[in-house]
Amino acid sequence: MTSSGGPGDGGPGDGGPDEGGRREELIAAALAGELSAEEAAELDRLRAEDPSVDEELASFGAVLSGLGGVGRWEEPEPSADLRARVAALAGPALTAVPRARGEEARGASDRRASVRRGSARPARGRRTALAVTAAAACVALGAVGGLALQALGDRPPEGGPGTLGAVEPIAFAEDPALDIDAELVAHTWGTETILRGSGFAVGESYEVVLVTATGVRLPSGSFLGSTAELDCAMNAAVLRASVASIEITDESGGAVAVAELPVVES
């Protein structure tokens, strides 16, 4: 996915008619995880110039993230046992043996008399009972299917750095007084940083900063040092493939911990 064009010909960067198209093209490629290094840098510059790009990434990413958990539709083949049970339920209506003519006549007469006496209500009751039974069976099958989907959803994805939803452990080079355990999770809308640690100066403010390969610094969140162990998750609207390192800075802006990240393979 490349762009071309110079000033005045409507290409990206000169405000021409293709500028919006290039913007959407970069956003779509970012959501699909198909950005090249040059395109990632181009998107970072666009995000720095236009904050609404982050809003689009977040909104589209939330939709795609929800759709990603649905999985592929598969039509199951009914089991032999299920077929037998369905046939048993439908059997009386399908396999009734015709009666003798006299019996049919008496039966018809009896049915007309029953209708006049208002005895059609029990038939409706039986149909209602069958409908309730069928609905209960559907609910039971839905519950079993829901539990199965939930069990599948509880298993986190596995894969290398940048795999959507996978937990990526990272190691900080840190101040000797600090003890930090950290992980990253790549999402379609950005990067989640999970921090657990201790040794931070009580009452001092710290900031988590994600740094791109081009040197763009993106704040992900801040926290206060305390005697309690730190346990938090922070988010930044930058794709994992664009993040080269993570820093934790103190109030002076100096880095007290730095984690260099592996390059995401395309």
PDB file of C-alpha atoms in Angstrom:
ATOM      1  CA  MET A   1       0.000   0.000   0.000  1.00  0.00           C
ATOM      2  CA  THR A   2       1.892   3.076  -1.241  1.00  0.00           C
ATOM      3  CA  SER A   3       1.055   6.650  -2.139  1.00  0.00           C
ATOM      4  CA  SER A   4       2.317   8.925  -4.860  1.00  0.00           C
ATOM      5  CA  GLY A   5       1.774  12.394  -6.157  1.00  0.00           C
ATOM      6  CA  GLY A   6       3.329  15.771  -5.767  1.00  0.00           C
ATOM      7  CA  PRO A   7       2.046  19.174  -4.759  1.00  0.00           C
ATOM      8  CA  GLY A   8      -0.947  20.325  -6.643  1.00  0.00           C
ATOM      9  CA  ASP A   9      -1.916  16.965  -8.124  1.00  0.00           C
ATOM     10  CA  GLY A  10      -4.317  15.965  -5.342  1.00  0.00           C
ATOM     11  CA  GLY A  11      -1.888  13.577  -3.640  1.00  0.00           C
ATOM     12  CA  PRO A  12      -1.608  13.131   0.130  1.00  0.00           C
ATOM     13  CA  GLY A  13      -0.216  15.987   2.093  1.00  0.00           C
ATOM     14  CA  ASP A  14      -1.404  18.862  -0.122  1.00  0.00           C
ATOM     15  CA  GLY A  15      -5.040  18.927   0.964  1.00  0.00           C
ATOM     16  CA  GLY A  16      -6.193  17.489  -2.383  1.00  0.00           C
ATOM     17  CA  PRO A  17      -9.170  15.191  -2.881  1.00  0.00           C
ATOM     18  CA  ASP A  18      -7.089  12.039  -2.171  1.00  0.00           C
ATOM     19  CA  GLU A  19      -5.968  13.139   1.300  1.00  0.00           C
ATOM     20  CA  GLY A  20      -9.029  11.715   3.030  1.00  0.00           C
ATOM     21  CA  GLY A  21      -8.715   8.504   1.051  1.00  0.00           C
ATOM     22  CA  ARG A  22      -5.107   8.036   2.149  1.00  0.00           C
ATOM     23  CA  ARG A  23      -6.116   8.648   5.770  1.00  0.00           C
ATOM     24  CA  GLU A  24      -8.794   5.938   5.621  1.00  0.00           C
ATOM     25  CA  GLU A  25      -6.386   3.628   3.799  1.00  0.00           C
ATOM     26  CA  LEU A  26      -3.822   3.940   6.605  1.00  0.00           C
ATOM     27  CA  ILE A  27      -6.458   3.427   9.310  1.00  0.00           C
ATOM     28  CA  ALA A  28      -7.799   0.317   7.559  1.00  0.00           C
ATOM     29  CA  ALA A  29      -4.292  -1.120   7.191  1.00  0.00           C
ATOM     30  CA  ALA A  30      -3.559  -0.408  10.866  1.00  0.00           C
ATOM     31  CA  LEU A  31      -6.710  -2.201  11.983  1.00  0.00           C
ATOM     32  CA  ALA A  32      -5.798  -5.165   9.768  1.00  0.00           C
ATOM     33  CA  GLY A  33      -2.216  -5.210  11.086  1.00  0.00           C
ATOM     34  CA  GLU A  34      -0.796  -4.745   7.563  1.00  0.00           C
ATOM     35  CA  LEU A  35       1.190  -1.520   7.950  1.00  0.00           C
ATOM     36  CA  SER A  36       4.716  -1.422   6.551  1.00  0.00           C
ATOM     37  CA  ALA A  37       7.399   0.427   8.527  1.00  0.00           C
ATOM     38  CA  GLU A  38       7.046   3.459   6.238  1.00  0.00           C
ATOM     39  CA  GLU A  39       3.266   3.441   6.563  1.00  0.00           C
ATOM     40  CA  ALA A  40       3.480   3.091  10.351  1.00  0.00           C
ATOM     41  CA  ALA A  41       5.684   6.185  10.454  1.00  0.00           C
ATOM     42  CA  GLU A  42       3.263   7.992   8.132  1.00  0.00           C
ATOM     43  CA  LEU A  43       0.344   7.057  10.384  1.00  0.00           C
ATOM     44  CA  ASP A  44       2.237   8.279  13.458  1.00  0.00           C
ATOM     45  CA  ARG A  45       2.766  11.657  11.790  1.00  0.00           C
ATOM     46  CA  LEU A  46      -0.900  11.792  10.817  1.00  0.00           C
ATOM     47  CA  ARG A  47      -1.950  10.952  14.390  1.00  0.00           C
ATOM     48  CA  ALA A  48       0.281  13.701  15.747  1.00  0.00           C
ATOM     49  CA  GLU A  49      -1.310  16.225  13.365  1.00  0.00           C
ATOM     50  CA  ASP A  50      -4.903  15.033  13.716  1.00  0.00           C
ATOM     51  CA  PRO A  51      -6.116  13.666  17.113  1.00  0.00           C
ATOM     52  CA  SER A  52      -9.353  12.435  15.508  1.00  0.00           C
ATOM     53  CA  VAL A  53      -7.374   9.579  13.932  1.00  0.00           C
ATOM     54  CA  ASP A  54      -7.024   8.042  17.403  1.00  0.00           C
ATOM     55  CA  GLU A  55     -10.785   8.347  17.907  1.00  0.00           C
ATOM     56  CA  GLU A  56     -11.432   6.491  14.647  1.00  0.00           C
ATOM     57  CA  LEU A  57      -8.934   3.763  15.556  1.00  0.00           C
ATOM     58  CA  ALA A  58     -10.612   3.353  18.941  1.00  0.00           C
ATOM     59  CA  SER A  59     -14.178   3.259  17.572  1.00  0.00           C
ATOM     60  CA  PHE A  60     -13.458   0.871  14.701  1.00  0.00           C
ATOM     61  CA  GLY A  61     -11.194  -1.219  16.915  1.00  0.00           C
ATOM     62  CA  ALA A  62     -13.937  -1.732  19.513  1.00  0.00           C
ATOM     63  CA  VAL A  63     -16.285  -3.059  16.824  1.00  0.00           C
ATOM     64  CA  LEU A  64     -13.668  -5.368  15.305  1.00  0.00           C
ATOM     65  CA  SER A  65     -12.637  -6.606  18.730  1.00  0.00           C
ATOM     66  CA  GLY A  66     -16.207  -7.606  19.500  1.00  0.00           C
ATOM     67  CA  LEU A  67     -16.588  -9.308  16.112  1.00  0.00           C
ATOM     68  CA  GLY A  68     -13.308 -11.130  16.540  1.00  0.00           C
ATOM     69  CA  GLY A  69     -14.694 -13.089  19.470  1.00  0.00           C
ATOM     70  CA  VAL A  70     -17.616 -14.470  17.457  1.00  0.00           C
ATOM     71  CA  GLY A  71     -15.531 -16.896  15.419  1.00  0.00           C
ATOM     72  CA  ARG A  72     -16.521 -18.855  12.324  1.00  0.00           C
ATOM     73  CA  TRP A  73     -20.079 -20.143  11.872  1.00  0.00           C
ATOM     74  CA  GLU A  74     -20.335 -23.896  11.657  1.00  0.00           C
ATOM     75  CA  GLU A  75     -23.554 -25.807  10.928  1.00  0.00           C
ATOM     76  CA  PRO A  76     -23.500 -28.939  13.126  1.00  0.00           C
ATOM     77  CA  GLU A  77     -24.786 -32.243  11.777  1.00  0.00           C
ATOM     78  CA  PRO A  78     -27.661 -33.596  13.938  1.00  0.00           C
ATOM     79  CA  SER A  79     -26.734 -36.763  15.795  1.00  0.00           C
ATOM     80  CA  ALA A  80     -28.558 -40.046  15.237  1.00  0.00           C
ATOM     81  CA  ASP A  81     -29.983 -39.817  18.762  1.00  0.00           C
ATOM     82  CA  LEU A  82     -31.428 -36.359  18.072  1.00  0.00           C
ATOM     83  CA  ARG A  83     -32.967 -37.548  14.806  1.00  0.00           C
ATOM     84  CA  ALA A  84     -34.596 -40.476  16.649  1.00  0.00           C
ATOM     85  CA  ARG A  85     -36.062 -38.198  19.332  1.00  0.00           C
ATOM     86  CA  VAL A  86     -37.474 -35.786  16.725  1.00  0.00           C
ATOM     87  CA  ALA A  87     -38.978 -38.701  14.800  1.00  0.00           C
ATOM     88  CA  ALA A  88     -40.552 -40.009  18.014  1.00  0.00           C
ATOM     89  CA  LEU A  89     -42.179 -36.629  18.713  1.00  0.00           C
ATOM     90  CA  ALA A  90     -43.538 -36.368  15.162  1.00  0.00           C
ATOM     91  CA  GLY A  91     -44.426 -40.078  14.893  1.00  0.00           C
ATOM     92  CA  PRO A  92     -48.108 -40.096  15.948  1.00  0.00           C
ATOM     93  CA  ALA A  93     -49.061 -37.463  13.365  1.00  0.00           C
ATOM     94  CA  LEU A  94     -47.025 -39.031  10.560  1.00  0.00           C
ATOM     95  CA  THR A  95     -47.587 -42.749  11.130  1.00  0.00           C
ATOM     96  CA  ALA A  96     -51.257 -42.895  12.175  1.00  0.00           C
ATOM     97  CA  VAL A  97     -52.990 -45.925  10.598  1.00  0.00           C
ATOM     98  CA  PRO A  98     -56.317 -45.095   8.847  1.00  0.00           C
ATOM     99  CA  ARG A  99     -59.314 -46.446  10.728  1.00  0.00           C
ATOM    100  CA  ALA A 100     -62.275 -48.309   9.330  1.00  0.00           C
ATOM    101  CA  ARG A 101     -64.994 -46.235   7.698  1.00  0.00           C
ATOM    102  CA  GLY A 102     -67.420 -46.708  10.554  1.00  0.00           C
ATOM    103  CA  GLU A 103     -64.842 -45.707  13.099  1.00  0.00           C
ATOM    104  CA  GLU A 104     -63.941 -42.623  11.040  1.00  0.00           C
ATOM    105  CA  ALA A 105     -67.599 -41.609  10.866  1.00  0.00           C
ATOM    106  CA  ARG A 106     -68.047 -42.080  14.604  1.00  0.00           C
ATOM    107  CA  GLY A 107     -64.817 -40.220  15.213  1.00  0.00           C
ATOM    108  CA  ALA A 108     -65.949 -37.304  13.050  1.00  0.00           C
ATOM    109  CA  SER A 109     -69.281 -37.173  14.862  1.00  0.00           C
ATOM    110  CA  ASP A 110     -67.544 -37.266  18.233  1.00  0.00           C
ATOM    111  CA  ARG A 111     -65.182 -34.472  17.180  1.00  0.00           C
ATOM    112  CA  ARG A 112     -68.089 -32.258  16.064  1.00  0.00           C
ATOM    113  CA  ALA A 113     -69.795 -32.845  19.385  1.00  0.00           C
ATOM    114  CA  SER A 114     -66.582 -32.033  21.220  1.00  0.00           C
ATOM    115  CA  VAL A 115     -66.255 -28.747  19.359  1.00  0.00           C
ATOM    116  CA  ARG A 116     -69.837 -27.841  20.273  1.00  0.00           C
ATOM    117  CA  ARG A 117     -69.063 -28.590  23.932  1.00  0.00           C
ATOM    118  CA  GLY A 118     -66.012 -26.344  23.715  1.00  0.00           C
ATOM    119  CA  SER A 119     -63.540 -29.186  24.126  1.00  0.00           C
ATOM    120  CA  ALA A 120     -61.138 -27.743  21.542  1.00  0.00           C
ATOM    121  CA  ARG A 121     -59.312 -25.999  24.371  1.00  0.00           C
ATOM    122  CA  PRO A 122     -57.376 -29.108  25.502  1.00  0.00           C
ATOM    123  CA  ALA A 123     -55.976 -29.438  21.949  1.00  0.00           C
ATOM    124  CA  ARG A 124     -54.674 -25.902  22.157  1.00  0.00           C
ATOM    125  CA  GLY A 125     -53.292 -26.775  25.582  1.00  0.00           C
ATOM    126  CA  ARG A 126     -51.403 -29.742  24.142  1.00  0.00           C
ATOM    127  CA  ARG A 127     -49.976 -27.579  21.378  1.00  0.00           C
ATOM    128  CA  THR A 128     -48.933 -25.013  23.972  1.00  0.00           C
ATOM    129  CA  ALA A 129     -47.303 -27.729  26.061  1.00  0.00           C
ATOM    130  CA  LEU A 130     -45.376 -28.983  23.028  1.00  0.00           C
ATOM    131  CA  ALA A 131     -44.303 -25.442  22.198  1.00  0.00           C
ATOM    132  CA  VAL A 132     -43.115 -24.862  25.771  1.00  0.00           C
ATOM    133  CA  THR A 133     -41.228 -28.168  25.711  1.00  0.00           C
ATOM    134  CA  ALA A 134     -39.554 -27.233  22.429  1.00  0.00           C
ATOM    135  CA  ALA A 135     -38.666 -23.795  23.777  1.00  0.00           C
ATOM    136  CA  ALA A 136     -37.185 -25.360  26.906  1.00  0.00           C
ATOM    137  CA  ALA A 137     -35.099 -27.673  24.739  1.00  0.00           C
ATOM    138  CA  CYS A 138     -33.829 -24.682  22.730  1.00  0.00           C
ATOM    139  CA  VAL A 139     -32.939 -22.833  25.926  1.00  0.00           C
ATOM    140  CA  ALA A 140     -31.055 -25.880  27.203  1.00  0.00           C
ATOM    141  CA  LEU A 141     -29.149 -26.231  23.937  1.00  0.00           C
ATOM    142  CA  GLY A 142     -28.411 -22.504  23.956  1.00  0.00           C
ATOM    143  CA  ALA A 143     -27.089 -22.703  27.509  1.00  0.00           C
ATOM    144  CA  VAL A 144     -24.773 -25.574  26.610  1.00  0.00           C
ATOM    145  CA  GLY A 145     -23.576 -23.721  23.513  1.00  0.00           C
ATOM    146  CA  GLY A 146     -23.077 -20.538  25.521  1.00  0.00           C
ATOM    147  CA  LEU A 147     -20.977 -22.358  28.107  1.00  0.00           C
ATOM    148  CA  ALA A 148     -18.871 -23.862  25.344  1.00  0.00           C
ATOM    149  CA  LEU A 149     -18.305 -20.449  23.741  1.00  0.00           C
ATOM    150  CA  GLN A 150     -17.473 -18.967  27.142  1.00  0.00           C
ATOM    151  CA  ALA A 151     -14.913 -21.712  27.755  1.00  0.00           C
ATOM    152  CA  LEU A 152     -13.331 -20.975  24.380  1.00  0.00           C
ATOM    153  CA  GLY A 153     -13.340 -17.249  25.093  1.00  0.00           C
ATOM    154  CA  ASP A 154     -11.596 -17.757  28.447  1.00  0.00           C
ATOM    155  CA  ARG A 155      -8.496 -19.080  26.717  1.00  0.00           C
ATOM    156  CA  PRO A 156      -6.204 -16.155  25.769  1.00  0.00           C
ATOM    157  CA  PRO A 157      -4.711 -16.194  22.268  1.00  0.00           C
ATOM    158  CA  GLU A 158      -1.126 -17.312  21.883  1.00  0.00           C
ATOM    159  CA  GLY A 159       1.530 -15.939  19.564  1.00  0.00           C
ATOM    160  CA  GLY A 160       4.529 -13.693  19.186  1.00  0.00           C
ATOM    161  CA  PRO A 161       4.750  -9.940  19.861  1.00  0.00           C
ATOM    162  CA  GLY A 162       1.870  -8.087  18.249  1.00  0.00           C
ATOM    163  CA  THR A 163      -0.549 -11.036  18.256  1.00  0.00           C
ATOM    164  CA  LEU A 164      -3.956  -9.545  19.049  1.00  0.00           C
ATOM    165  CA  GLY A 165      -5.066 -10.438  22.579  1.00  0.00           C
ATOM    166  CA  ALA A 166      -1.898 -12.374  23.432  1.00  0.00           C
ATOM    167  CA  VAL A 167      -0.003 -11.527  26.640  1.00  0.00           C
ATOM    168  CA  GLU A 168       3.586 -10.430  25.904  1.00  0.00           C
ATOM    169  CA  PRO A 169       5.950 -10.368  28.926  1.00  0.00           C
ATOM    170  CA  ILE A 170       8.452  -7.490  28.894  1.00  0.00           C
ATOM    171  CA  ALA A 171      11.542  -6.774  31.008  1.00  0.00           C
ATOM    172  CA  PHE A 172      12.504  -3.339  32.345  1.00  0.00           C
ATOM    173  CA  ALA A 173      16.017  -2.082  32.932  1.00  0.00           C
ATOM    174  CA  GLU A 174      15.168  -0.266  36.135  1.00  0.00           C
ATOM    175  CA  ASP A 175      16.442   1.600  39.153  1.00  0.00           C
ATOM    176  CA  PRO A 176      17.837  -0.901  41.720  1.00  0.00           C
ATOM    177  CA  ALA A 177      15.213   0.253  44.243  1.00  0.00           C
ATOM    178  CA  LEU A 178      12.391  -0.800  41.922  1.00  0.00           C
ATOM    179  CA  ASP A 179      10.910  -4.236  41.321  1.00  0.00           C
ATOM    180  CA  ILE A 180       8.708  -4.267  38.196  1.00  0.00           C
ATOM    181  CA  ASP A 181       6.819  -7.057  36.452  1.00  0.00           C
ATOM    182  CA  ALA A 182       5.126  -5.989  33.211  1.00  0.00           C
ATOM    183  CA  GLU A 183       3.228  -7.325  30.207  1.00  0.00           C
ATOM    184  CA  LEU A 184       1.773  -5.952  26.987  1.00  0.00           C
ATOM    185  CA  VAL A 185      -1.443  -6.876  25.177  1.00  0.00           C
ATOM    186  CA  ALA A 186      -1.905  -5.853  21.538  1.00  0.00           C
ATOM    187  CA  HIS A 187      -5.401  -4.684  20.572  1.00  0.00           C
ATOM    188  CA  THR A 188      -6.907  -3.387  17.345  1.00  0.00           C
ATOM    189  CA  TRP A 189      -7.401  -0.013  18.980  1.00  0.00           C
ATOM    190  CA  GLY A 190      -3.951   0.277  20.598  1.00  0.00           C
ATOM    191  CA  THR A 191      -1.619  -1.208  23.200  1.00  0.00           C
ATOM    192  CA  GLU A 192      -2.394  -2.170  26.800  1.00  0.00           C
ATOM    193  CA  THR A 193       0.391  -2.065  29.407  1.00  0.00           C
ATOM    194  CA  ILE A 194      -0.074  -4.143  32.577  1.00  0.00           C
ATOM    195  CA  LEU A 195       2.198  -3.137  35.473  1.00  0.00           C
ATOM    196  CA  ARG A 196       2.893  -4.712  38.840  1.00  0.00           C
ATOM    197  CA  GLY A 197       5.687  -3.370  41.001  1.00  0.00           C
ATOM    198  CA  SER A 198       7.008  -1.819  44.180  1.00  0.00           C
ATOM    199  CA  GLY A 199       9.739   0.539  45.374  1.00  0.00           C
ATOM    200  CA  PHE A 200       8.313   3.725  43.876  1.00  0.00           C
ATOM    201  CA  ALA A 201       8.782   6.880  45.985  1.00  0.00           C
ATOM    202  CA  VAL A 202       5.703   7.416  48.129  1.00  0.00           C
ATOM    203  CA  GLY A 203       3.586  10.338  46.894  1.00  0.00           C
ATOM    204  CA  GLU A 204       5.641  10.926  43.749  1.00  0.00           C
ATOM    205  CA  SER A 205       3.905  10.949  40.367  1.00  0.00           C
ATOM    206  CA  TYR A 206       5.111   8.624  37.608  1.00  0.00           C
ATOM    207  CA  GLU A 207       4.111   8.445  33.951  1.00  0.00           C
ATOM    208  CA  VAL A 208       4.141   5.496  31.535  1.00  0.00           C
ATOM    209  CA  VAL A 209       5.237   6.552  28.038  1.00  0.00           C
ATOM    210  CA  LEU A 210       5.196   4.483  24.839  1.00  0.00           C
ATOM    211  CA  VAL A 211       7.896   5.460  22.339  1.00  0.00           C
ATOM    212  CA  THR A 212       7.557   4.683  18.625  1.00  0.00           C
ATOM    213  CA  ALA A 213      10.377   3.690  16.288  1.00  0.00           C
ATOM    214  CA  THR A 214      10.396   7.260  14.955  1.00  0.00           C
ATOM    215  CA  GLY A 215      10.786   8.737  18.445  1.00  0.00           C
ATOM    216  CA  VAL A 216       7.196   9.871  18.968  1.00  0.00           C
ATOM    217  CA  ARG A 217       6.351   9.741  22.691  1.00  0.00           C
ATOM    218  CA  LEU A 218       2.783   8.796  23.612  1.00  0.00           C
ATOM    219  CA  PRO A 219       1.623   8.966  27.252  1.00  0.00           C
ATOM    220  CA  SER A 220      -0.276   5.867  28.360  1.00  0.00           C
ATOM    221  CA  GLY A 221      -1.154   6.837  31.938  1.00  0.00           C
ATOM    222  CA  SER A 222       0.225   7.911  35.301  1.00  0.00           C
ATOM    223  CA  PHE A 223       0.242   6.677  38.896  1.00  0.00           C
ATOM    224  CA  LEU A 224       1.363   7.713  42.378  1.00  0.00           C
ATOM    225  CA  GLY A 225       4.008   5.836  44.304  1.00  0.00           C
ATOM    226  CA  SER A 226       2.800   4.305  47.576  1.00  0.00           C
ATOM    227  CA  THR A 227       3.673   1.688  50.168  1.00  0.00           C
ATOM    228  CA  ALA A 228       1.180  -0.679  48.514  1.00  0.00           C
ATOM    229  CA  GLU A 229       2.243  -2.771  45.542  1.00  0.00           C
ATOM    230  CA  LEU A 230       1.397  -1.257  42.162  1.00  0.00           C
ATOM    231  CA  ASP A 231      -1.111  -3.269  40.102  1.00  0.00           C
ATOM    232  CA  CYS A 232      -2.661  -1.435  37.161  1.00  0.00           C
ATOM    233  CA  ALA A 233      -3.387  -1.513  33.427  1.00  0.00           C
ATOM    234  CA  MET A 234      -2.953   1.464  31.098  1.00  0.00           C
ATOM    235  CA  ASN A 235      -3.908   1.992  27.462  1.00  0.00           C
ATOM    236  CA  ALA A 236      -2.515   4.038  24.592  1.00  0.00           C
ATOM    237  CA  ALA A 237      -4.013   4.500  21.121  1.00  0.00           C
ATOM    238  CA  VAL A 238      -0.940   3.283  19.257  1.00  0.00           C
ATOM    239  CA  LEU A 239      -0.635  -0.123  17.634  1.00  0.00           C
ATOM    240  CA  ARG A 240       1.869  -2.543  19.155  1.00  0.00           C
ATOM    241  CA  ALA A 241       3.729  -2.764  15.830  1.00  0.00           C
ATOM    242  CA  SER A 242       4.598   0.933  16.134  1.00  0.00           C
ATOM    243  CA  VAL A 243       5.935   0.757  19.714  1.00  0.00           C
ATOM    244  CA  ALA A 244       9.719   0.367  20.089  1.00  0.00           C
ATOM    245  CA  SER A 245      10.118   0.917  23.830  1.00  0.00           C
ATOM    246  CA  ILE A 246       8.304   1.801  27.052  1.00  0.00           C
ATOM    247  CA  GLU A 247       9.536   4.221  29.695  1.00  0.00           C
ATOM    248  CA  ILE A 248       8.441   5.001  33.235  1.00  0.00           C
ATOM    249  CA  THR A 249       9.387   8.587  34.065  1.00  0.00           C
ATOM    250  CA  ASP A 250       9.381  10.469  37.361  1.00  0.00           C
ATOM    251  CA  GLU A 251       8.211  14.022  38.052  1.00  0.00           C
ATOM    252  CA  SER A 252      11.426  15.480  36.596  1.00  0.00           C
ATOM    253  CA  GLY A 253      10.834  13.657  33.310  1.00  0.00           C
ATOM    254  CA  GLY A 254      13.773  11.339  33.817  1.00  0.00           C
ATOM    255  CA  ALA A 255      13.348   7.649  33.030  1.00  0.00           C
ATOM    256  CA  VAL A 256      13.507   5.367  36.086  1.00  0.00           C
ATOM    257  CA  ALA A 257      12.760   2.233  34.021  1.00  0.00           C
ATOM    258  CA  VAL A 258      13.061   1.446  30.302  1.00  0.00           C
ATOM    259  CA  ALA A 259      11.941  -1.654  28.369  1.00  0.00           C
ATOM    260  CA  GLU A 260      13.170  -2.162  24.805  1.00  0.00           C
ATOM    261  CA  LEU A 261      10.596  -4.125  22.793  1.00  0.00           C
ATOM    262  CA  PRO A 262      11.136  -6.683  20.025  1.00  0.00           C
ATOM    263  CA  VAL A 263      10.052  -5.765  16.518  1.00  0.00           C
ATOM    264  CA  VAL A 264       6.652  -7.119  15.490  1.00  0.00           C
ATOM    265  CA  GLU A 265       7.025  -9.433  12.507  1.00  0.00           C
ATOM    266  CA  SER A 266       4.619  -8.665   9.688  1.00  0.00           C
TER     267      SER A 266
END
